[in-house]
Amino acid sequence: MDIRLVRGRESRVWLWVGLLAAASVAVLVAAMVFGDQTTAAKRQVGAAANFGADRGEVLPMQTEEFETLLPLDTRELGRLVHLSATAESVVRANAVWVRTPTGRRILVRFEPDPPEGALRSLGPGSGLDVNGYLQKVSRAEFDMWADTLNVAIPRPRPGTKFGDVPDSGFAKIDSLFIKDFYVSVRPEGLRRARSTATLRPDTTLVRYDSAAAHAAQALVDSARADSVRRAEAASDSAGT
């Protein structure tokens, strides 16, 4: 017995395929001719299609307190922060070195250039209340800004032998000086106002309490002096 798995010539597969294709084309033509004209008019592209009209409301950018982000990390780059600090240097090249209430120091830059005279009231001892974006700065550029603003950055005492490392007291002081990040402030929000609660990200410059500034500086100087004394005592004991 010869059994072959081959369709005979009388097969009508192609006939049915052709009929189905013809029926599909007929349905499409009928829909185009007898369909809803209002629905067809909405099928447009580009500006005619009212693109973007149904977008959701844009949420305002959240402002974080600068003190809550410490220690800083690269994940915080570009974050909008609110910074309340005291200026410790004069303003040069639209930049200033400031100190936060917790004793941390960071560079603040106004970029692009603010209007002429907008930073006239800012100087050593004055308060700074700004909203800015956290940005990255290289160590070489930071050293350049430190020289430009005449900022004194603490450095450890030279070691007595190879491999000496700074003591823990100096490490605590050095951690207060932020050298890898700065706050970029957009100067278009500079206004003369008494409060920044309703003007953020606007900027307001206010006078700073000199007594509080001297008290905070005294604490830092005391910690620095204790670190130096401990280092000298350790050096003397090692020599004996």
mmCIF file of N, CA and C in Angstrom, residues 123-202:
data_model
loop_
_atom_site.group_PDB
_atom_site.id
_atom_site.type_symbol
_atom_site.label_atom_id
_atom_site.label_comp_id
_atom_site.label_asym_id
_atom_site.label_seq_id
_atom_site.Cartn_x
_atom_site.Cartn_y
_atom_site.Cartn_z
ATOM 1 N N GLY A 123 29.054 89.633 52.540
ATOM 2 C CA GLY A 123 30.451 89.720 52.923
ATOM 3 C C GLY A 123 30.708 88.897 54.168
ATOM 4 N N PRO A 124 31.921 88.913 54.672
ATOM 5 C CA PRO A 124 32.247 88.130 55.870
ATOM 6 C C PRO A 124 31.338 88.483 57.041
ATOM 7 N N GLY A 125 30.716 87.467 57.617
ATOM 8 C CA GLY A 125 29.821 87.661 58.748
ATOM 9 C C GLY A 125 28.366 87.832 58.389
ATOM 10 N N SER A 126 28.038 88.011 57.121
ATOM 11 C CA SER A 126 26.641 88.178 56.721
ATOM 12 C C SER A 126 25.991 86.824 56.488
ATOM 13 N N GLY A 127 24.683 86.778 56.666
ATOM 14 C CA GLY A 127 23.937 85.534 56.501
ATOM 15 C C GLY A 127 23.542 85.291 55.063
ATOM 16 N N LEU A 128 23.464 84.043 54.706
ATOM 17 C CA LEU A 128 23.090 83.645 53.348
ATOM 18 C C LEU A 128 22.005 82.590 53.432
ATOM 19 N N ASP A 129 20.866 82.860 52.797
ATOM 20 C CA ASP A 129 19.743 81.926 52.788
ATOM 21 C C ASP A 129 19.351 81.706 51.340
ATOM 22 N N VAL A 130 19.768 80.591 50.756
ATOM 23 C CA VAL A 130 19.613 80.378 49.324
ATOM 24 C C VAL A 130 19.069 78.989 49.039
ATOM 25 N N ASN A 131 18.558 78.838 47.843
ATOM 26 C CA ASN A 131 18.224 77.552 47.260
ATOM 27 C C ASN A 131 19.140 77.346 46.062
ATOM 28 N N GLY A 132 19.834 76.221 46.036
ATOM 29 C CA GLY A 132 20.756 75.963 44.936
ATOM 30 C C GLY A 132 20.845 74.486 44.631
ATOM 31 N N TYR A 133 21.572 74.189 43.584
ATOM 32 C CA TYR A 133 21.735 72.816 43.127
ATOM 33 C C TYR A 133 23.115 72.304 43.510
ATOM 34 N N LEU A 134 23.152 71.101 44.030
ATOM 35 C CA LEU A 134 24.412 70.501 44.440
ATOM 36 C C LEU A 134 25.174 70.021 43.215
ATOM 37 N N GLN A 135 26.419 70.499 43.071
ATOM 38 C CA GLN A 135 27.232 70.180 41.911
ATOM 39 C C GLN A 135 28.580 69.643 42.354
ATOM 40 N N LYS A 136 29.264 68.986 41.402
ATOM 41 C CA LYS A 136 30.570 68.390 41.662
ATOM 42 C C LYS A 136 31.674 69.374 41.287
ATOM 43 N N VAL A 137 32.759 69.366 42.068
ATOM 44 C CA VAL A 137 33.920 70.191 41.765
ATOM 45 C C VAL A 137 35.164 69.338 41.951
ATOM 46 N N SER A 138 36.103 69.465 41.039
ATOM 47 C CA SER A 138 37.335 68.696 41.149
ATOM 48 C C SER A 138 38.216 69.290 42.242
ATOM 49 N N ARG A 139 39.162 68.488 42.737
ATOM 50 C CA ARG A 139 40.030 68.962 43.802
ATOM 51 C C ARG A 139 40.938 70.092 43.315
ATOM 52 N N ALA A 140 41.390 70.010 42.062
ATOM 53 C CA ALA A 140 42.228 71.080 41.523
ATOM 54 C C ALA A 140 41.454 72.391 41.424
ATOM 55 N N GLU A 141 40.202 72.328 40.974
ATOM 56 C CA GLU A 141 39.397 73.542 40.878
ATOM 57 C C GLU A 141 39.064 74.083 42.267
ATOM 58 N N PHE A 142 38.842 73.172 43.220
ATOM 59 C CA PHE A 142 38.577 73.612 44.590
ATOM 60 C C PHE A 142 39.778 74.364 45.163
ATOM 61 N N ASP A 143 40.979 73.866 44.921
ATOM 62 C CA ASP A 143 42.179 74.556 45.389
ATOM 63 C C ASP A 143 42.298 75.939 44.763
ATOM 64 N N MET A 144 41.896 76.052 43.489
ATOM 65 C CA MET A 144 41.934 77.356 42.825
ATOM 66 C C MET A 144 40.977 78.331 43.497
ATOM 67 N N TRP A 145 39.754 77.862 43.811
ATOM 68 C CA TRP A 145 38.777 78.731 44.465
ATOM 69 C C TRP A 145 39.217 79.091 45.874
ATOM 70 N N ALA A 146 39.868 78.142 46.570
ATOM 71 C CA ALA A 146 40.357 78.435 47.915
ATOM 72 C C ALA A 146 41.407 79.551 47.874
ATOM 73 N N ASP A 147 42.269 79.527 46.868
ATOM 74 C CA ASP A 147 43.258 80.597 46.726
ATOM 75 C C ASP A 147 42.596 81.912 46.323
ATOM 76 N N THR A 148 41.591 81.842 45.452
ATOM 77 C CA THR A 148 40.911 83.058 44.999
ATOM 78 C C THR A 148 40.193 83.749 46.142
ATOM 79 N N LEU A 149 39.517 82.965 46.976
ATOM 80 C CA LEU A 149 38.748 83.532 48.086
ATOM 81 C C LEU A 149 39.577 83.698 49.349
ATOM 82 N N ASN A 150 40.853 83.291 49.297
ATOM 83 C CA ASN A 150 41.750 83.391 50.455
ATOM 84 C C ASN A 150 41.175 82.606 51.639
ATOM 85 N N VAL A 151 40.826 81.372 51.374
ATOM 86 C CA VAL A 151 40.233 80.496 52.385
ATOM 87 C C VAL A 151 41.342 79.653 53.010
ATOM 88 N N ALA A 152 41.333 79.570 54.333
ATOM 89 C CA ALA A 152 42.323 78.765 55.057
ATOM 90 C C ALA A 152 41.765 77.360 55.265
ATOM 91 N N ILE A 153 42.365 76.392 54.613
ATOM 92 C CA ILE A 153 41.962 74.999 54.750
ATOM 93 C C ILE A 153 42.928 74.316 55.728
ATOM 94 N N PRO A 154 42.436 73.687 56.790
ATOM 95 C CA PRO A 154 43.346 73.051 57.760
ATOM 96 C C PRO A 154 44.118 71.898 57.132
ATOM 97 N N ARG A 155 45.365 71.770 57.537
ATOM 98 C CA ARG A 155 46.217 70.691 57.047
ATOM 99 C C ARG A 155 46.872 69.996 58.235
ATOM 100 N N PRO A 156 47.101 68.705 58.130
ATOM 101 C CA PRO A 156 47.694 67.977 59.263
ATOM 102 C C PRO A 156 49.155 68.345 59.454
ATOM 103 N N ARG A 157 49.642 68.132 60.671
ATOM 104 C CA ARG A 157 51.053 68.362 60.947
ATOM 105 C C ARG A 157 51.893 67.340 60.196
ATOM 106 N N PRO A 158 53.072 67.736 59.762
ATOM 107 C CA PRO A 158 53.933 66.766 59.066
ATOM 108 C C PRO A 158 54.281 65.593 59.981
ATOM 109 N N GLY A 159 54.282 64.405 59.418
ATOM 110 C CA GLY A 159 54.609 63.222 60.200
ATOM 111 C C GLY A 159 56.091 63.154 60.529
ATOM 112 N N THR A 160 56.404 62.507 61.652
ATOM 113 C CA THR A 160 57.811 62.363 62.057
ATOM 114 C C THR A 160 58.504 61.227 61.334
ATOM 115 N N LYS A 161 57.737 60.331 60.763
ATOM 116 C CA LYS A 161 58.325 59.229 60.031
ATOM 117 C C LYS A 161 57.403 58.822 58.898
ATOM 118 N N PHE A 162 57.917 58.006 57.989
ATOM 119 C CA PHE A 162 57.136 57.592 56.826
ATOM 120 C C PHE A 162 55.952 56.724 57.273
ATOM 121 N N GLY A 163 54.775 57.029 56.739
ATOM 122 C CA GLY A 163 53.589 56.254 57.064
ATOM 123 C C GLY A 163 52.735 56.842 58.166
ATOM 124 N N ASP A 164 53.160 57.965 58.777
ATOM 125 C CA ASP A 164 52.334 58.599 59.801
ATOM 126 C C ASP A 164 51.052 59.140 59.181
ATOM 127 N N VAL A 165 49.957 58.976 59.898
ATOM 128 C CA VAL A 165 48.656 59.470 59.442
ATOM 129 C C VAL A 165 48.131 60.464 60.469
ATOM 130 N N PRO A 166 47.282 61.406 60.036
ATOM 131 C CA PRO A 166 46.716 62.375 60.989
ATOM 132 C C PRO A 166 45.897 61.665 62.058
ATOM 133 N N ASP A 167 45.848 62.277 63.226
ATOM 134 C CA ASP A 167 45.082 61.685 64.312
ATOM 135 C C ASP A 167 43.589 61.862 64.076
ATOM 136 N N SER A 168 42.802 61.240 64.915
ATOM 137 C CA SER A 168 41.350 61.280 64.752
ATOM 138 C C SER A 168 40.796 62.678 64.963
ATOM 139 N N GLY A 169 41.454 63.478 65.789
ATOM 140 C CA GLY A 169 40.976 64.839 66.012
ATOM 141 C C GLY A 169 41.025 65.671 64.751
ATOM 142 N N PHE A 170 42.106 65.563 63.998
ATOM 143 C CA PHE A 170 42.189 66.306 62.741
ATOM 144 C C PHE A 170 41.177 65.783 61.726
ATOM 145 N N ALA A 171 40.949 64.480 61.709
ATOM 146 C CA ALA A 171 39.987 63.917 60.759
ATOM 147 C C ALA A 171 38.595 64.492 60.988
ATOM 148 N N LYS A 172 38.226 64.720 62.250
ATOM 149 C CA LYS A 172 36.912 65.293 62.538
ATOM 150 C C LYS A 172 36.832 66.725 62.031
ATOM 151 N N ILE A 173 37.905 67.476 62.201
ATOM 152 C CA ILE A 173 37.908 68.857 61.713
ATOM 153 C C ILE A 173 37.919 68.892 60.192
ATOM 154 N N ASP A 174 38.712 68.050 59.571
ATOM 155 C CA ASP A 174 38.813 68.037 58.118
ATOM 156 C C ASP A 174 37.493 67.648 57.460
ATOM 157 N N SER A 175 36.694 66.825 58.147
ATOM 158 C CA SER A 175 35.412 66.405 57.576
ATOM 159 C C SER A 175 34.418 67.554 57.488
ATOM 160 N N LEU A 176 34.670 68.645 58.223
ATOM 161 C CA LEU A 176 33.779 69.797 58.155
ATOM 162 C C LEU A 176 33.978 70.613 56.890
ATOM 163 N N PHE A 177 35.086 70.416 56.202
ATOM 164 C CA PHE A 177 35.392 71.182 54.994
ATOM 165 C C PHE A 177 35.050 70.330 53.774
ATOM 166 N N ILE A 178 33.980 70.688 53.089
ATOM 167 C CA ILE A 178 33.502 69.932 51.921
ATOM 168 C C ILE A 178 34.304 70.395 50.706
ATOM 169 N N LYS A 179 35.094 69.495 50.136
ATOM 170 C CA LYS A 179 36.028 69.843 49.067
ATOM 171 C C LYS A 179 35.659 69.248 47.713
ATOM 172 N N ASP A 180 34.631 68.421 47.656
ATOM 173 C CA ASP A 180 34.279 67.746 46.396
ATOM 174 C C ASP A 180 32.954 68.219 45.817
ATOM 175 N N PHE A 181 32.235 69.072 46.531
ATOM 176 C CA PHE A 181 30.931 69.543 46.065
ATOM 177 C C PHE A 181 30.829 71.048 46.312
ATOM 178 N N TYR A 182 29.951 71.687 45.552
ATOM 179 C CA TYR A 182 29.609 73.087 45.803
ATOM 180 C C TYR A 182 28.129 73.288 45.482
ATOM 181 N N VAL A 183 27.585 74.404 45.931
ATOM 182 C CA VAL A 183 26.174 74.727 45.713
ATOM 183 C C VAL A 183 26.090 75.794 44.631
ATOM 184 N N SER A 184 25.388 75.473 43.554
ATOM 185 C CA SER A 184 25.207 76.384 42.435
ATOM 186 C C SER A 184 23.862 77.091 42.588
ATOM 187 N N VAL A 185 23.902 78.407 42.720
ATOM 188 C CA VAL A 185 22.697 79.205 42.959
ATOM 189 C C VAL A 185 22.353 79.993 41.706
ATOM 190 N N ARG A 186 21.106 79.869 41.258
ATOM 191 C CA ARG A 186 20.635 80.649 40.119
ATOM 192 C C ARG A 186 20.261 82.046 40.600
ATOM 193 N N PRO A 187 20.921 83.073 40.111
ATOM 194 C CA PRO A 187 20.719 84.414 40.666
ATOM 195 C C PRO A 187 19.450 85.109 40.195
ATOM 196 N N GLU A 188 18.696 84.509 39.297
ATOM 197 C CA GLU A 188 17.508 85.215 38.821
ATOM 198 C C GLU A 188 16.454 85.360 39.911
ATOM 199 N N GLY A 189 16.589 84.605 41.019
ATOM 200 C CA GLY A 189 15.611 84.697 42.097
ATOM 201 C C GLY A 189 15.983 85.677 43.180
ATOM 202 N N LEU A 190 17.049 86.432 43.003
ATOM 203 C CA LEU A 190 17.468 87.384 44.035
ATOM 204 C C LEU A 190 16.429 88.487 44.179
ATOM 205 N N ARG A 191 15.921 88.637 45.397
ATOM 206 C CA ARG A 191 14.944 89.689 45.679
ATOM 207 C C ARG A 191 15.204 90.259 47.066
ATOM 208 N N ARG A 192 14.668 91.421 47.299
ATOM 209 C CA ARG A 192 14.750 92.001 48.632
ATOM 210 C C ARG A 192 13.478 91.629 49.370
ATOM 211 N N ALA A 193 13.579 90.715 50.303
ATOM 212 C CA ALA A 193 12.432 90.241 51.067
ATOM 213 C C ALA A 193 12.899 89.880 52.463
ATOM 214 N N ARG A 194 11.969 89.811 53.389
ATOM 215 C CA ARG A 194 12.303 89.497 54.774
ATOM 216 C C ARG A 194 12.286 88.000 55.040
ATOM 217 N N SER A 195 11.594 87.254 54.233
ATOM 218 C CA SER A 195 11.489 85.822 54.463
ATOM 219 C C SER A 195 11.590 85.089 53.140
ATOM 220 N N THR A 196 12.161 83.895 53.184
ATOM 221 C CA THR A 196 12.256 83.070 51.984
ATOM 222 C C THR A 196 11.240 81.938 51.998
ATOM 223 N N ALA A 197 10.323 81.938 52.962
ATOM 224 C CA ALA A 197 9.376 80.837 53.070
ATOM 225 C C ALA A 197 8.476 80.754 51.855
ATOM 226 N N THR A 198 8.097 81.908 51.279
ATOM 227 C CA THR A 198 7.192 81.915 50.132
ATOM 228 C C THR A 198 7.903 82.282 48.837
ATOM 229 N N LEU A 199 9.214 82.459 48.880
ATOM 230 C CA LEU A 199 9.932 82.908 47.696
ATOM 231 C C LEU A 199 10.878 81.878 47.139
ATOM 232 N N ARG A 200 10.963 80.700 47.736
ATOM 233 C CA ARG A 200 11.901 79.717 47.219
ATOM 234 C C ARG A 200 11.543 79.354 45.780
ATOM 235 N N PRO A 201 12.531 79.190 44.910
ATOM 236 C CA PRO A 201 13.971 79.219 45.152
ATOM 237 C C PRO A 201 14.602 80.600 45.096
ATOM 238 N N ASP A 202 13.861 81.648 45.493
ATOM 239 C CA ASP A 202 14.458 82.977 45.524
ATOM 240 C C ASP A 202 15.491 83.050 46.647
#
